Amino acid sequence: MAQVEKRGGLLRKSSASKKPLKEKVVLMYDEIFMTEDPSKCSPRFWEELFLMKVNLEYLEGKLESLDGEELMKIKDNINCLFQHCIQALGEEHPIRVVNALQTLCALIRGVHQKNKSTSGFDIINMLMGFDKAELCMKNLMESLDSLLCAEGSESLKSLCLKLLLCLVTVTDNISQNTILEYVMINSIFEAILQILSHPPSRREHGYDAVVLLALLVNYRKYESVNPYIVKLSIVDDEATLNGMGLVITQALSEYNRQYKDKEEEHQSGFFSALTNMVGSMFIADAPEKISVQTNEAILLALYEAVHLNRNFITVLAQSHPEMGLVTTPVSPAPAAPVTPLGTTPPSSDVISSVELSLDADVQTSNLLITFLKYSSIVMQDTKDEHRLHSGKLCLIILTCIAEDQYANAFLHDDNMNFRVNLHRMPMRHRKKAADKNLPCRPLVCAVLDLMVEFIVTHMMKEFPMDLYVRCVQVVHKLLCYQKKCRVRLHYTWRELWSALINLLKFLMSNETVLLAKHNIFTLALMIVNLFNMFITYGDTFLPTPSSYDELYYEIIRMHQSFDNLHSMVLRLSTNAGQWKEAASKVTHALVNIRAIINHFNPKIESYAAVNHISQLSEEQVLEVVRANYDTLTLKLQDGLDQYERYSEQHKEAAFFKELVRSISTNVRRNLAFHTLSQEALLKEFSTIS
């Protein structure tokens, strides 16, 4: 018997003598693409169509193959198909509902694809007709809402979310997607919340629901009142917020796990073994980068939750009892994600032991710890555009956290101590820190460690000025809270001071190159004012008097760097160039640092001469410092503990528009044909009553 092959809707015998046979559904599609109403000759046409297995590829391809004029000729049939799809969503037979949902996906994508090449028709008119659009979309959204909220099939819910993601992401710029106006009017917000608050639904659909919500929140967010923004900002249901937090935690944990696996694989490889054996002579070049695709979609969801909803801040510090517990996935098991940026969540059994396996010594974890680990990975390499966007978004999220009073309260809480194993960039001049030697400390220490790590590791030709500014701002905001609430944090402040001074040295040594691209004086001023903050208010928040002494020791020890900075800004502020004003601000800010250097240096030199010591020890310098505080005169500087609060609309609108465009493209790309496969669905609905 001759073999039968199936390709593009054709059933073809292997014998070349016979004409290929078309599937019945393809023949029915061809009838729709005629100008005649297909139900004229066959009254049961639409009823039969939704019993046929959908051929997505053929339907989309057919729509794309027609030019605008040809498509307009069959507009009535397209409208009719769209309306019958919506009617079929109310059917009792799940097979009809499944086929209607998939047909809608193909219709929406096919018509939008066509619109990219020819703008001779309006998409809404083409799909449903202007006169019926409002009612069509109302019925569609109500049907999707009912299916998502019902206790029925998980596969149907999954397909509903896929359709909604398809609807939202058909255009790169979602704010230009006019169909979304109807999604704003006929809200599915409550359905999304229900998925997140209900554990079985959340495990199956939480990822898609969170990504969908993040995208909907970004529809015309600066031009009009977006109901999803308003509603998200006032959610106070604990189960819902925790559910959202858990979905984000799991997605970020999965990324962290993948990175850790690749890192271990890389370290145990042949090259690693060879270099360990031969020594360090081969490690002159930068180590090979470990690449795992970043997840901007889930990061955007975290940002929107933190930025819009004050109640979500409590979720950041909440440990998740489900983390580390073995859970059985609800049948049918969700498909594996295409990529981390896809729209399918990692299955619950994969996630089950992620967090505890990352840190055997950490007994509990939370969203903030997982986020800090994620940030420490993506912020290592900012040369890649996706990682640069991710790194920037991580710092924006940390900025929002650092400004929040409640977040600061738990960040600085002495009773909430954790070991946070941040990833550190391999560098030739430092040893890899042993994970097991990490102390238990308040979470703010991990945030400061992350900022110090970034400062130390990104002094390079392609200088990420914007990220450095944000990084220093985060440190400043944390210090403002410590000063205000008199929190004496036991932290190795010397590491921060040393990192900041080295950054100043880098700015000075690369002055010409950097000034061609950046106003380095903005950053220099922020660094100097951080030191001014420590000098002026350090006695209220540094842990011990000796810590304050160590601050003076570091300033005196590194006086040459501050002297060089003063010479540079003095030179530029006395010239009538473009940097005159910016440089003069740094000159004025250096007054107290220079006063400390000029006051203590002669006394240290005198002490050395009297005692016939060529080089003083740290303890001897500190002795001189303590003995001469009384005669030091400093100027009171205003506004050191003030800062401009974060504002998205005025400063970050362009960044978020570009980010959402990138996410939309990735989500659409990962809604590939196989993610809409019918196989699992047909198994679930194997009988039609």
XYZ file of C-alpha atoms in Angstrom:
689
model
C 0.000 0.000 0.000
C 1.396 3.397 -0.980
C 2.540 5.621 1.892
C 0.565 8.779 2.569
C 2.399 12.016 3.368
C 0.835 15.185 4.746
C 2.282 18.589 3.902
C 0.721 22.066 3.959
C -2.812 20.652 3.991
C -2.106 18.220 1.145
C -2.548 14.477 1.416
C -0.169 13.026 -1.165
C 0.482 9.466 -2.175
C 4.122 8.671 -2.743
C 3.245 7.777 -6.316
C 3.788 10.867 -8.466
C 1.125 9.865 -11.005
C -1.819 10.883 -8.801
C -2.808 14.473 -7.972
C -2.364 15.404 -4.301
C -5.515 15.239 -2.203
C -6.422 18.098 0.109
C -7.619 17.710 3.688
C -11.316 18.490 4.098
C -10.528 21.443 6.396
C -8.245 22.918 3.713
C -11.009 22.594 1.117
C -13.316 24.422 3.544
C -10.728 27.176 4.019
C -10.511 27.526 0.244
C -14.272 28.047 0.137
C -13.955 30.869 2.696
C -11.362 32.495 0.431
C -13.893 32.617 -2.412
C -16.145 35.665 -2.720
C -19.320 33.582 -2.282
C -20.826 32.848 1.148
C -19.773 29.220 1.825
C -22.927 28.491 3.842
C -25.190 29.144 0.814
C -24.448 25.767 -0.725
C -23.779 24.041 2.586
C -26.062 25.241 5.438
C -24.065 23.218 8.014
C -20.731 24.681 6.796
C -19.807 26.615 9.959
C -21.017 23.851 12.246
C -18.837 21.314 10.429
C -15.814 23.624 10.219
C -15.293 23.726 13.977
C -15.337 19.929 14.190
C -12.319 19.801 11.851
C -8.779 19.869 13.196
C -7.406 23.344 12.498
C -4.561 23.706 9.998
C -2.976 26.853 11.393
C -0.088 26.926 8.967
C -2.299 26.729 5.882
C -4.807 29.314 7.130
C -2.156 31.866 8.098
C -0.186 31.225 4.911
C -3.296 31.703 2.762
C -4.069 35.040 4.439
C -0.490 36.228 3.954
C -0.416 35.164 0.289
C -3.282 37.498 -0.690
C -2.675 41.149 -1.454
C -4.754 43.889 0.198
C -7.186 44.161 -2.701
C -7.830 40.389 -2.822
C -8.335 40.301 0.924
C -10.905 43.109 0.766
C -12.946 41.065 -1.745
C -13.406 38.289 0.839
C -13.859 40.669 3.803
C -17.470 39.539 4.377
C -16.381 35.905 4.635
C -13.528 36.814 7.014
C -16.000 38.785 9.159
C -18.353 35.811 9.097
C -15.576 33.397 10.122
C -14.539 35.689 12.981
C -18.116 35.962 14.257
C -18.712 32.199 14.004
C -15.471 31.598 15.950
C -16.810 33.791 18.768
C -20.167 31.984 18.695
C -18.365 28.626 18.873
C -16.647 29.708 22.113
C -20.027 29.357 23.819
C -20.494 25.760 22.605
C -20.666 22.854 25.045
C -18.371 20.652 22.973
C -14.767 21.493 23.942
C -13.438 20.412 20.525
C -15.423 23.224 18.869
C -14.115 25.709 21.451
C -10.509 24.575 20.903
C -10.816 24.853 17.132
C -12.474 28.273 17.398
C -9.671 29.579 19.657
C -6.965 28.328 17.298
C -8.756 29.707 14.241
C -8.963 33.115 15.939
C -5.187 32.984 16.569
C -4.537 32.268 12.884
C -6.975 34.962 11.718
C -5.551 37.676 13.961
C -1.933 36.865 13.117
C -2.581 36.377 9.397
C -4.445 39.669 8.958
C -1.857 41.572 11.010
C 0.991 40.086 8.975
C -0.766 41.264 5.843
C -1.147 44.755 7.281
C 2.637 45.072 7.618
C 3.074 45.109 3.859
C -0.078 46.969 2.788
C -1.911 49.545 4.831
C -4.847 49.759 2.422
C -7.331 48.389 4.943
C -8.097 48.673 8.629
C -7.482 45.546 10.706
C -10.608 45.909 12.853
C -12.762 46.379 9.747
C -11.082 43.435 8.030
C -11.593 41.048 10.938
C -15.065 41.944 12.144
C -16.396 45.057 10.410
C -16.637 48.493 12.025
C -20.365 48.222 12.668
C -20.049 44.947 14.584
C -16.592 45.416 16.180
C -17.791 46.604 19.586
C -20.277 43.766 20.037
C -17.873 41.147 18.614
C -15.064 42.112 20.974
C -17.449 42.339 23.939
C -18.650 38.794 23.241
C -15.099 37.549 22.653
C -13.727 39.024 25.898
C -16.738 37.765 27.893
C -16.257 34.249 26.497
C -12.520 34.288 27.275
C -13.245 35.608 30.762
C -15.771 32.811 31.370
C -13.380 30.120 30.115
C -10.517 31.444 32.272
C -12.672 31.641 35.413
C -14.485 28.308 34.927
C -13.392 25.130 36.690
C -13.110 23.317 33.361
C -10.212 22.276 31.196
C -6.720 23.569 31.970
C -5.842 23.134 28.281
C -8.672 25.484 27.303
C -7.442 28.073 29.795
C -3.941 27.733 28.381
C -5.267 28.266 24.851
C -7.296 31.326 25.983
C -4.123 32.892 27.393
C -2.227 32.046 24.196
C -4.961 33.764 22.169
C -4.791 36.842 24.403
C -0.988 36.938 24.126
C -1.364 36.562 20.368
C -3.860 39.455 20.333
C -1.613 41.710 22.446
C 1.674 41.027 20.620
C 0.679 41.022 16.935
C 2.219 44.495 16.632
C 5.747 45.243 17.893
C 4.506 48.494 19.406
C 1.523 47.351 21.480
C 0.298 50.944 21.859
C -0.432 50.969 18.106
C -2.615 47.861 18.413
C -6.093 49.435 18.221
C -7.866 46.139 19.024
C -6.516 46.506 22.568
C -8.938 49.386 23.139
C -11.632 46.696 23.408
C -9.451 44.708 25.838
C -9.267 47.861 27.980
C -13.066 48.328 27.906
C -13.852 44.627 28.505
C -11.317 43.902 31.240
C -10.028 40.405 32.008
C -8.037 41.690 35.003
C -10.093 39.744 37.566
C -9.642 36.524 35.555
C -5.853 37.006 35.622
C -5.962 37.592 39.395
C -8.041 34.463 39.896
C -5.410 32.391 38.077
C -2.662 33.843 40.284
C -4.547 33.325 43.558
C -5.528 29.701 42.842
C -2.477 27.363 43.264
C -3.365 24.702 40.639
C -4.179 27.354 38.002
C -1.127 29.366 38.966
C 1.180 26.378 38.504
C -0.217 25.745 35.028
C -0.826 29.263 33.736
C 0.857 31.686 36.142
C 3.712 32.568 33.815
C 1.479 33.389 30.836
C -0.905 35.334 33.108
C 1.894 37.461 34.591
C 3.462 38.223 31.194
C 0.023 39.088 29.768
C -0.658 41.459 32.673
C 2.743 43.152 32.300
C 2.062 43.788 28.602
C -1.500 45.052 29.130
C -0.271 47.487 31.786
C 2.015 49.009 29.145
C -0.696 49.744 26.569
C -0.727 53.528 25.995
C 0.294 54.003 29.609
C 1.445 57.593 29.063
C -1.356 58.753 26.743
C -4.551 57.640 28.464
C -5.989 56.092 31.627
C -5.142 52.399 31.472
C -7.616 50.422 33.669
C -5.074 47.639 34.208
C -2.648 50.136 35.797
C -5.390 51.503 38.049
C -6.552 48.031 39.128
C -3.037 46.627 39.650
C -2.126 49.578 41.878
C -4.933 48.822 44.377
C -4.766 45.007 44.614
C -4.482 44.106 48.296
C -5.475 40.436 48.328
C -2.618 38.555 49.989
C -3.142 35.271 48.096
C -3.102 37.060 44.732
C 0.003 39.125 45.465
C 1.832 36.092 46.888
C 0.800 34.081 43.831
C 2.234 36.718 41.517
C 5.403 36.867 43.600
C 5.781 33.101 43.447
C 5.450 32.992 39.637
C 8.168 35.671 39.322
C 10.375 33.898 41.895
C 10.098 30.604 40.040
C 10.934 32.128 36.647
C 13.983 33.986 38.028
C 15.057 30.890 40.011
C 14.914 28.830 36.833
C 17.222 31.335 35.137
C 19.608 31.252 38.121
C 19.611 27.438 38.052
C 20.334 27.319 34.309
C 23.200 29.755 34.761
C 24.645 27.792 37.681
C 24.441 24.555 35.679
C 26.245 26.166 32.724
C 28.838 27.679 35.046
C 29.588 24.295 36.616
C 29.701 22.665 33.190
C 32.095 25.378 32.000
C 34.358 24.999 35.038
C 34.548 21.226 34.755
C 35.325 21.344 31.024
C 38.559 20.378 29.344
C 39.829 23.942 28.978
C 39.281 24.583 32.667
C 41.140 21.411 33.622
C 44.006 22.308 31.307
C 44.399 25.844 32.645
C 44.268 24.620 36.240
C 47.016 22.114 35.465
C 49.324 24.406 33.532
C 48.777 27.507 35.630
C 47.677 31.017 34.948
C 49.668 31.722 31.783
C 46.663 30.971 29.539
C 44.231 33.158 31.471
C 45.491 36.470 30.167
C 42.401 36.898 28.026
C 38.972 37.526 29.474
C 37.211 34.307 30.467
C 34.666 32.885 28.055
C 31.200 34.282 28.796
C 28.501 31.954 30.042
C 25.343 32.810 28.173
C 21.793 32.124 29.292
C 19.034 34.153 27.638
C 17.706 36.880 29.905
C 14.044 37.127 30.867
C 12.956 40.734 30.434
C 9.250 39.812 30.345
C 9.174 38.499 33.913
C 11.469 41.323 35.056
C 9.008 43.848 33.603
C 6.215 42.151 35.578
C 8.277 42.479 38.776
C 8.962 46.146 38.023
C 5.283 46.962 37.415
C 4.269 45.190 40.636
C 6.932 46.974 42.743
C 6.412 50.349 41.071
C 2.610 50.406 41.029
C 1.559 48.465 44.113
C 2.793 49.379 47.589
C 1.277 46.167 48.969
C 3.538 44.065 46.737
C 6.599 45.286 48.650
C 5.654 42.895 51.478
C 5.860 39.967 49.026
C 9.558 40.653 48.362
C 10.586 39.497 51.827
C 8.079 36.676 52.187
C 9.554 33.186 52.191
C 7.703 30.717 49.996
C 6.684 27.422 51.627
C 6.300 25.845 48.171
C 9.949 26.459 47.386
C 11.946 23.269 47.758
C 8.874 21.042 48.122
C 8.253 18.324 45.574
C 5.025 19.056 43.770
C 3.185 16.910 41.293
C 2.227 18.802 38.152
C -1.457 18.895 37.322
C -2.288 16.773 34.291
C -1.752 17.491 31.508
C 1.772 18.697 32.223
C 2.611 22.052 30.654
C 4.921 22.078 27.676
C 8.570 22.908 28.247
C 9.442 26.530 27.493
C 10.870 27.306 24.080
C 13.275 29.788 25.657
C 13.280 31.649 28.992
C 11.651 34.533 27.138
C 8.845 32.301 25.914
C 5.314 32.310 27.138
C 5.294 28.875 28.729
C 6.294 28.614 32.384
C 8.868 26.132 33.658
C 6.890 23.138 34.930
C 6.356 22.950 38.682
C 8.422 19.780 39.153
C 11.416 21.476 37.505
C 11.062 24.426 39.857
C 10.409 22.391 42.985
C 13.919 22.333 44.436
C 15.531 25.243 42.619
C 15.991 27.725 45.410
C 17.312 25.418 48.105
C 19.616 23.632 45.694
C 21.285 26.947 44.878
C 22.244 27.526 48.515
C 22.402 24.456 50.706
C 23.069 26.612 53.767
C 20.156 28.960 53.213
C 17.146 27.540 54.980
C 14.644 30.022 53.604
C 14.595 32.212 50.558
C 12.390 34.938 49.141
C 11.728 36.900 45.978
C 14.229 39.640 46.838
C 17.100 37.162 47.324
C 16.242 35.414 44.051
C 16.067 38.792 42.293
C 19.442 39.900 43.728
C 21.061 36.676 42.475
C 19.469 37.175 39.065
C 20.719 40.780 39.004
C 24.255 39.690 39.930
C 24.274 37.428 36.849
C 22.767 39.756 34.226
C 24.728 42.776 35.449
C 28.054 41.015 34.875
C 28.029 41.554 31.117
C 26.430 44.771 29.885
C 27.898 44.677 26.369
C 25.019 42.535 25.126
C 21.913 44.675 24.444
C 19.451 42.348 26.215
C 21.677 42.165 29.290
C 22.157 45.940 29.238
C 18.356 46.379 29.250
C 18.010 43.745 31.964
C 20.777 45.339 34.046
C 19.153 48.757 33.714
C 15.749 47.364 34.698
C 17.287 45.577 37.706
C 18.754 48.889 38.888
C 15.429 50.691 38.309
C 13.662 48.038 40.438
C 16.319 48.437 43.151
C 15.817 52.228 42.963
C 12.079 51.797 43.638
C 12.856 49.427 46.533
C 15.485 51.780 47.992
C 12.932 54.642 48.031
C 10.246 52.645 49.817
C 10.003 53.086 53.597
C 8.601 49.621 54.266
C 11.122 47.925 51.962
C 13.939 49.705 53.799
C 12.518 48.548 57.123
C 12.859 44.863 56.237
C 16.105 45.384 54.290
C 17.711 46.772 57.450
C 15.964 44.451 59.946
C 18.560 42.785 62.189
C 16.139 39.926 62.835
C 15.952 39.031 59.123
C 19.417 37.719 58.311
C 20.265 35.741 55.180
C 23.240 34.312 53.337
C 22.967 35.645 49.792
C 25.347 34.011 47.362
C 25.749 36.639 44.638
C 27.569 35.723 41.430
C 30.895 37.500 41.073
C 32.627 38.185 37.790
C 35.882 36.203 37.417
C 38.793 38.648 37.732
C 42.517 37.883 37.647
C 43.427 39.973 40.673
C 41.016 38.412 43.150
C 40.243 34.933 44.400
C 36.831 33.327 44.080
C 35.010 33.769 47.396
C 34.069 30.574 49.175
C 30.278 30.339 49.265
C 30.182 28.597 52.632
C 32.033 31.440 54.380
C 29.221 33.897 53.683
C 27.905 35.473 56.887
C 24.210 35.836 57.739
C 23.393 39.542 57.425
C 20.450 41.894 56.834
C 19.382 41.952 53.169
C 20.614 45.513 52.633
C 24.184 44.147 52.877
C 23.533 42.004 49.791
C 22.172 45.059 47.929
C 25.305 47.044 48.840
C 27.520 44.074 47.865
C 25.800 43.993 44.472
C 26.404 47.727 43.975
C 30.075 47.441 45.006
C 30.503 44.448 42.690
C 29.089 46.425 39.772
C 31.293 49.464 40.504
C 34.453 47.329 40.646
C 33.810 45.259 37.522
C 32.619 47.707 34.835
C 35.435 50.225 34.494
C 35.993 49.731 30.769
C 36.188 51.577 27.440
C 32.473 51.092 26.721
C 31.691 52.808 30.014
C 28.063 52.203 31.132
C 27.599 55.695 32.571
C 23.831 55.420 32.999
C 24.146 52.203 35.027
C 26.885 53.709 37.217
C 24.719 56.743 37.993
C 21.806 54.474 38.984
C 24.103 52.286 41.052
C 25.466 55.234 43.077
C 21.913 56.585 43.473
C 20.775 53.291 45.024
C 23.630 53.490 47.563
C 22.753 57.121 48.320
C 19.076 56.337 48.926
C 19.965 53.521 51.314
C 22.308 55.862 53.215
C 19.544 58.483 53.449
C 17.290 55.919 55.143
C 20.084 54.880 57.529
C 20.765 58.504 58.443
C 17.059 59.302 58.878
C 16.315 56.244 61.034
C 19.752 56.111 62.708
C 20.343 52.540 61.567
C 23.883 51.460 62.461
C 24.584 48.819 59.843
C 27.469 46.435 60.462
C 28.864 46.414 56.968
C 32.392 46.410 55.516
C 32.123 50.060 54.482
C 35.800 50.113 53.472
C 34.960 48.008 50.411
C 32.471 50.641 49.267
C 34.868 53.531 49.943
C 37.682 51.761 48.098
C 35.412 50.990 45.109
C 34.247 54.622 44.899
C 37.808 55.991 45.048
C 38.935 53.551 42.342
C 36.021 54.714 40.206
C 37.150 58.333 40.620
C 40.679 57.305 39.597
C 39.263 55.598 36.490
C 37.277 58.712 35.534
C 40.400 60.853 35.851
C 42.758 58.539 33.981
C 40.262 58.255 31.089
C 39.137 61.883 31.153
C 39.624 62.618 27.431
C 37.952 59.450 26.128
C 35.025 59.613 28.568
C 34.357 63.363 28.163
C 33.827 62.803 24.445
C 30.716 60.736 25.315
C 29.647 61.553 28.878
C 29.409 64.291 31.470
C 31.644 62.506 33.975
C 31.253 65.357 36.481
C 27.689 64.316 37.289
C 28.996 60.938 38.477
C 32.058 62.456 40.152
C 29.815 64.875 42.085
C 27.589 62.007 43.257
C 30.633 60.031 44.475
C 32.107 63.032 46.297
C 28.738 63.727 47.918
C 28.531 60.126 49.132
C 31.798 60.770 50.973
C 30.351 64.079 52.227
C 27.358 62.124 53.529
C 29.675 59.835 55.504
C 31.744 62.791 56.767
C 28.738 64.913 57.805
C 26.350 62.263 59.138
C 28.522 59.155 59.532
C 28.513 59.431 63.310
C 24.728 58.781 63.226
C 24.744 55.608 61.102
C 28.238 54.086 60.992
C 28.343 51.076 63.360
C 31.179 52.204 65.673
C 33.371 55.264 66.343
C 36.294 53.311 64.869
C 34.356 53.028 61.583
C 34.281 56.826 61.416
C 38.027 56.889 62.108
C 38.566 54.385 59.268
C 36.676 56.708 56.908
C 39.182 59.491 57.654
C 42.057 57.038 57.292
C 40.862 56.017 53.790
C 40.479 59.667 52.718
C 43.955 60.513 54.011
C 45.517 57.331 52.577
C 44.023 58.058 49.141
C 44.557 61.819 49.322
C 46.463 61.824 46.028
C 43.305 60.729 44.165
C 41.263 63.563 45.707
C 44.093 66.045 45.034
C 44.189 64.952 41.383
C 40.421 65.259 41.109
C 40.580 68.755 42.548
C 43.296 69.764 40.060
C 41.242 68.384 37.154
C 37.965 70.112 38.087
C 39.788 73.348 38.976
C 41.428 73.356 35.537
C 38.114 72.825 33.752
C 36.104 75.203 35.947
C 38.499 78.093 35.309
C 38.303 77.608 31.527
C 35.340 78.949 29.595
C 34.464 75.518 28.181
C 31.280 73.431 28.163
C 32.215 71.689 31.446
C 32.831 74.865 33.458
C 29.628 74.755 35.514
C 29.627 70.965 36.040
C 33.288 70.967 37.123
C 32.839 73.917 39.499
C 30.102 71.991 41.378
C 32.627 69.219 42.070
C 35.185 71.832 43.193
C 32.742 73.168 45.802
C 31.747 69.663 46.903
C 35.405 68.772 47.618
C 35.798 71.483 50.288
C 35.436 69.200 53.336
C 37.487 66.342 51.888
C 40.289 68.824 51.154
C 39.910 70.306 54.630
C 40.411 66.823 56.156
C 43.469 66.135 53.986
C 45.026 69.568 54.618
C 44.318 69.351 58.358
C 45.632 65.846 59.055
C 48.501 65.400 56.563
C 50.858 67.974 58.216
C 50.105 66.459 61.641
C 50.838 62.940 60.384
C 54.115 64.147 58.827
C 55.010 65.939 62.072
C 54.218 62.793 64.124
C 56.443 60.724 61.818
C 59.309 63.240 62.073
C 59.145 63.540 65.866
C 59.069 59.760 66.310
C 61.626 59.102 63.542
C 59.285 56.779 61.645
C 59.582 56.643 57.846
C 56.257 54.877 57.268
C 53.386 54.965 59.757
C 51.158 51.972 60.400
C 47.390 52.265 60.112
C 47.030 52.278 63.894
C 49.550 55.134 64.248
C 47.702 57.219 61.614
C 44.390 56.534 63.395
C 45.989 57.662 66.666
C 46.915 61.012 65.062
C 43.398 61.333 63.592
C 41.672 60.703 66.948
C 43.947 63.197 68.686
C 43.213 66.002 66.210
C 39.446 65.890 65.570
C 38.870 68.833 67.903
C 40.813 71.320 65.805
C 39.231 70.272 62.472
C 36.788 72.758 60.949
C 34.260 71.547 58.398
C 31.559 73.375 56.464
C 27.941 72.254 56.799
C 26.707 71.187 53.365
C 22.988 71.283 52.639
C 20.910 68.723 50.793
C 23.242 65.761 51.204
C 20.389 63.596 52.530
C 17.901 64.730 49.852
C 17.238 63.081 46.509
C 14.925 63.333 43.529
C 12.384 60.520 43.601
C 12.136 58.086 40.698
C 9.722 59.122 37.936
C 9.025 56.758 35.037
C 6.998 58.981 32.746
C 9.368 61.944 32.683
C 12.688 60.121 32.412
C 12.198 56.482 31.437
C 9.338 56.491 28.894
C 11.620 55.906 25.868
C 13.414 53.021 27.616
C 10.186 51.241 28.531
C 8.683 51.701 25.058
C 11.737 50.036 23.528
C 11.813 47.312 26.194
C 8.125 46.444 25.737
C 8.633 46.348 21.960
C 11.468 43.829 22.428
C 9.388 41.706 24.840
C 6.367 41.774 22.510
C 8.522 40.540 19.616
C 9.963 37.704 21.714
C 6.598 36.610 23.097
C 5.101 36.561 19.593
C 8.063 34.599 18.217
C 7.719 31.974 20.937
C 4.003 31.520 20.295
C 5.095 29.140 17.547
C 2.803 26.580 15.901
C 3.860 23.763 18.198
C 2.928 25.753 21.311
C -0.619 25.802 19.931
C -0.485 22.084 19.093
C -3.743 20.174 19.280
C -2.296 16.827 20.269
C -2.576 17.320 24.040
C -5.959 18.981 23.617
C -7.369 16.135 21.532
C -6.182 13.601 24.090
C -7.999 15.536 26.787
C -11.197 15.760 24.727
C -11.051 12.360 23.077
C -14.839 11.931 23.156
C -17.588 14.332 22.117
C -20.875 13.792 23.862
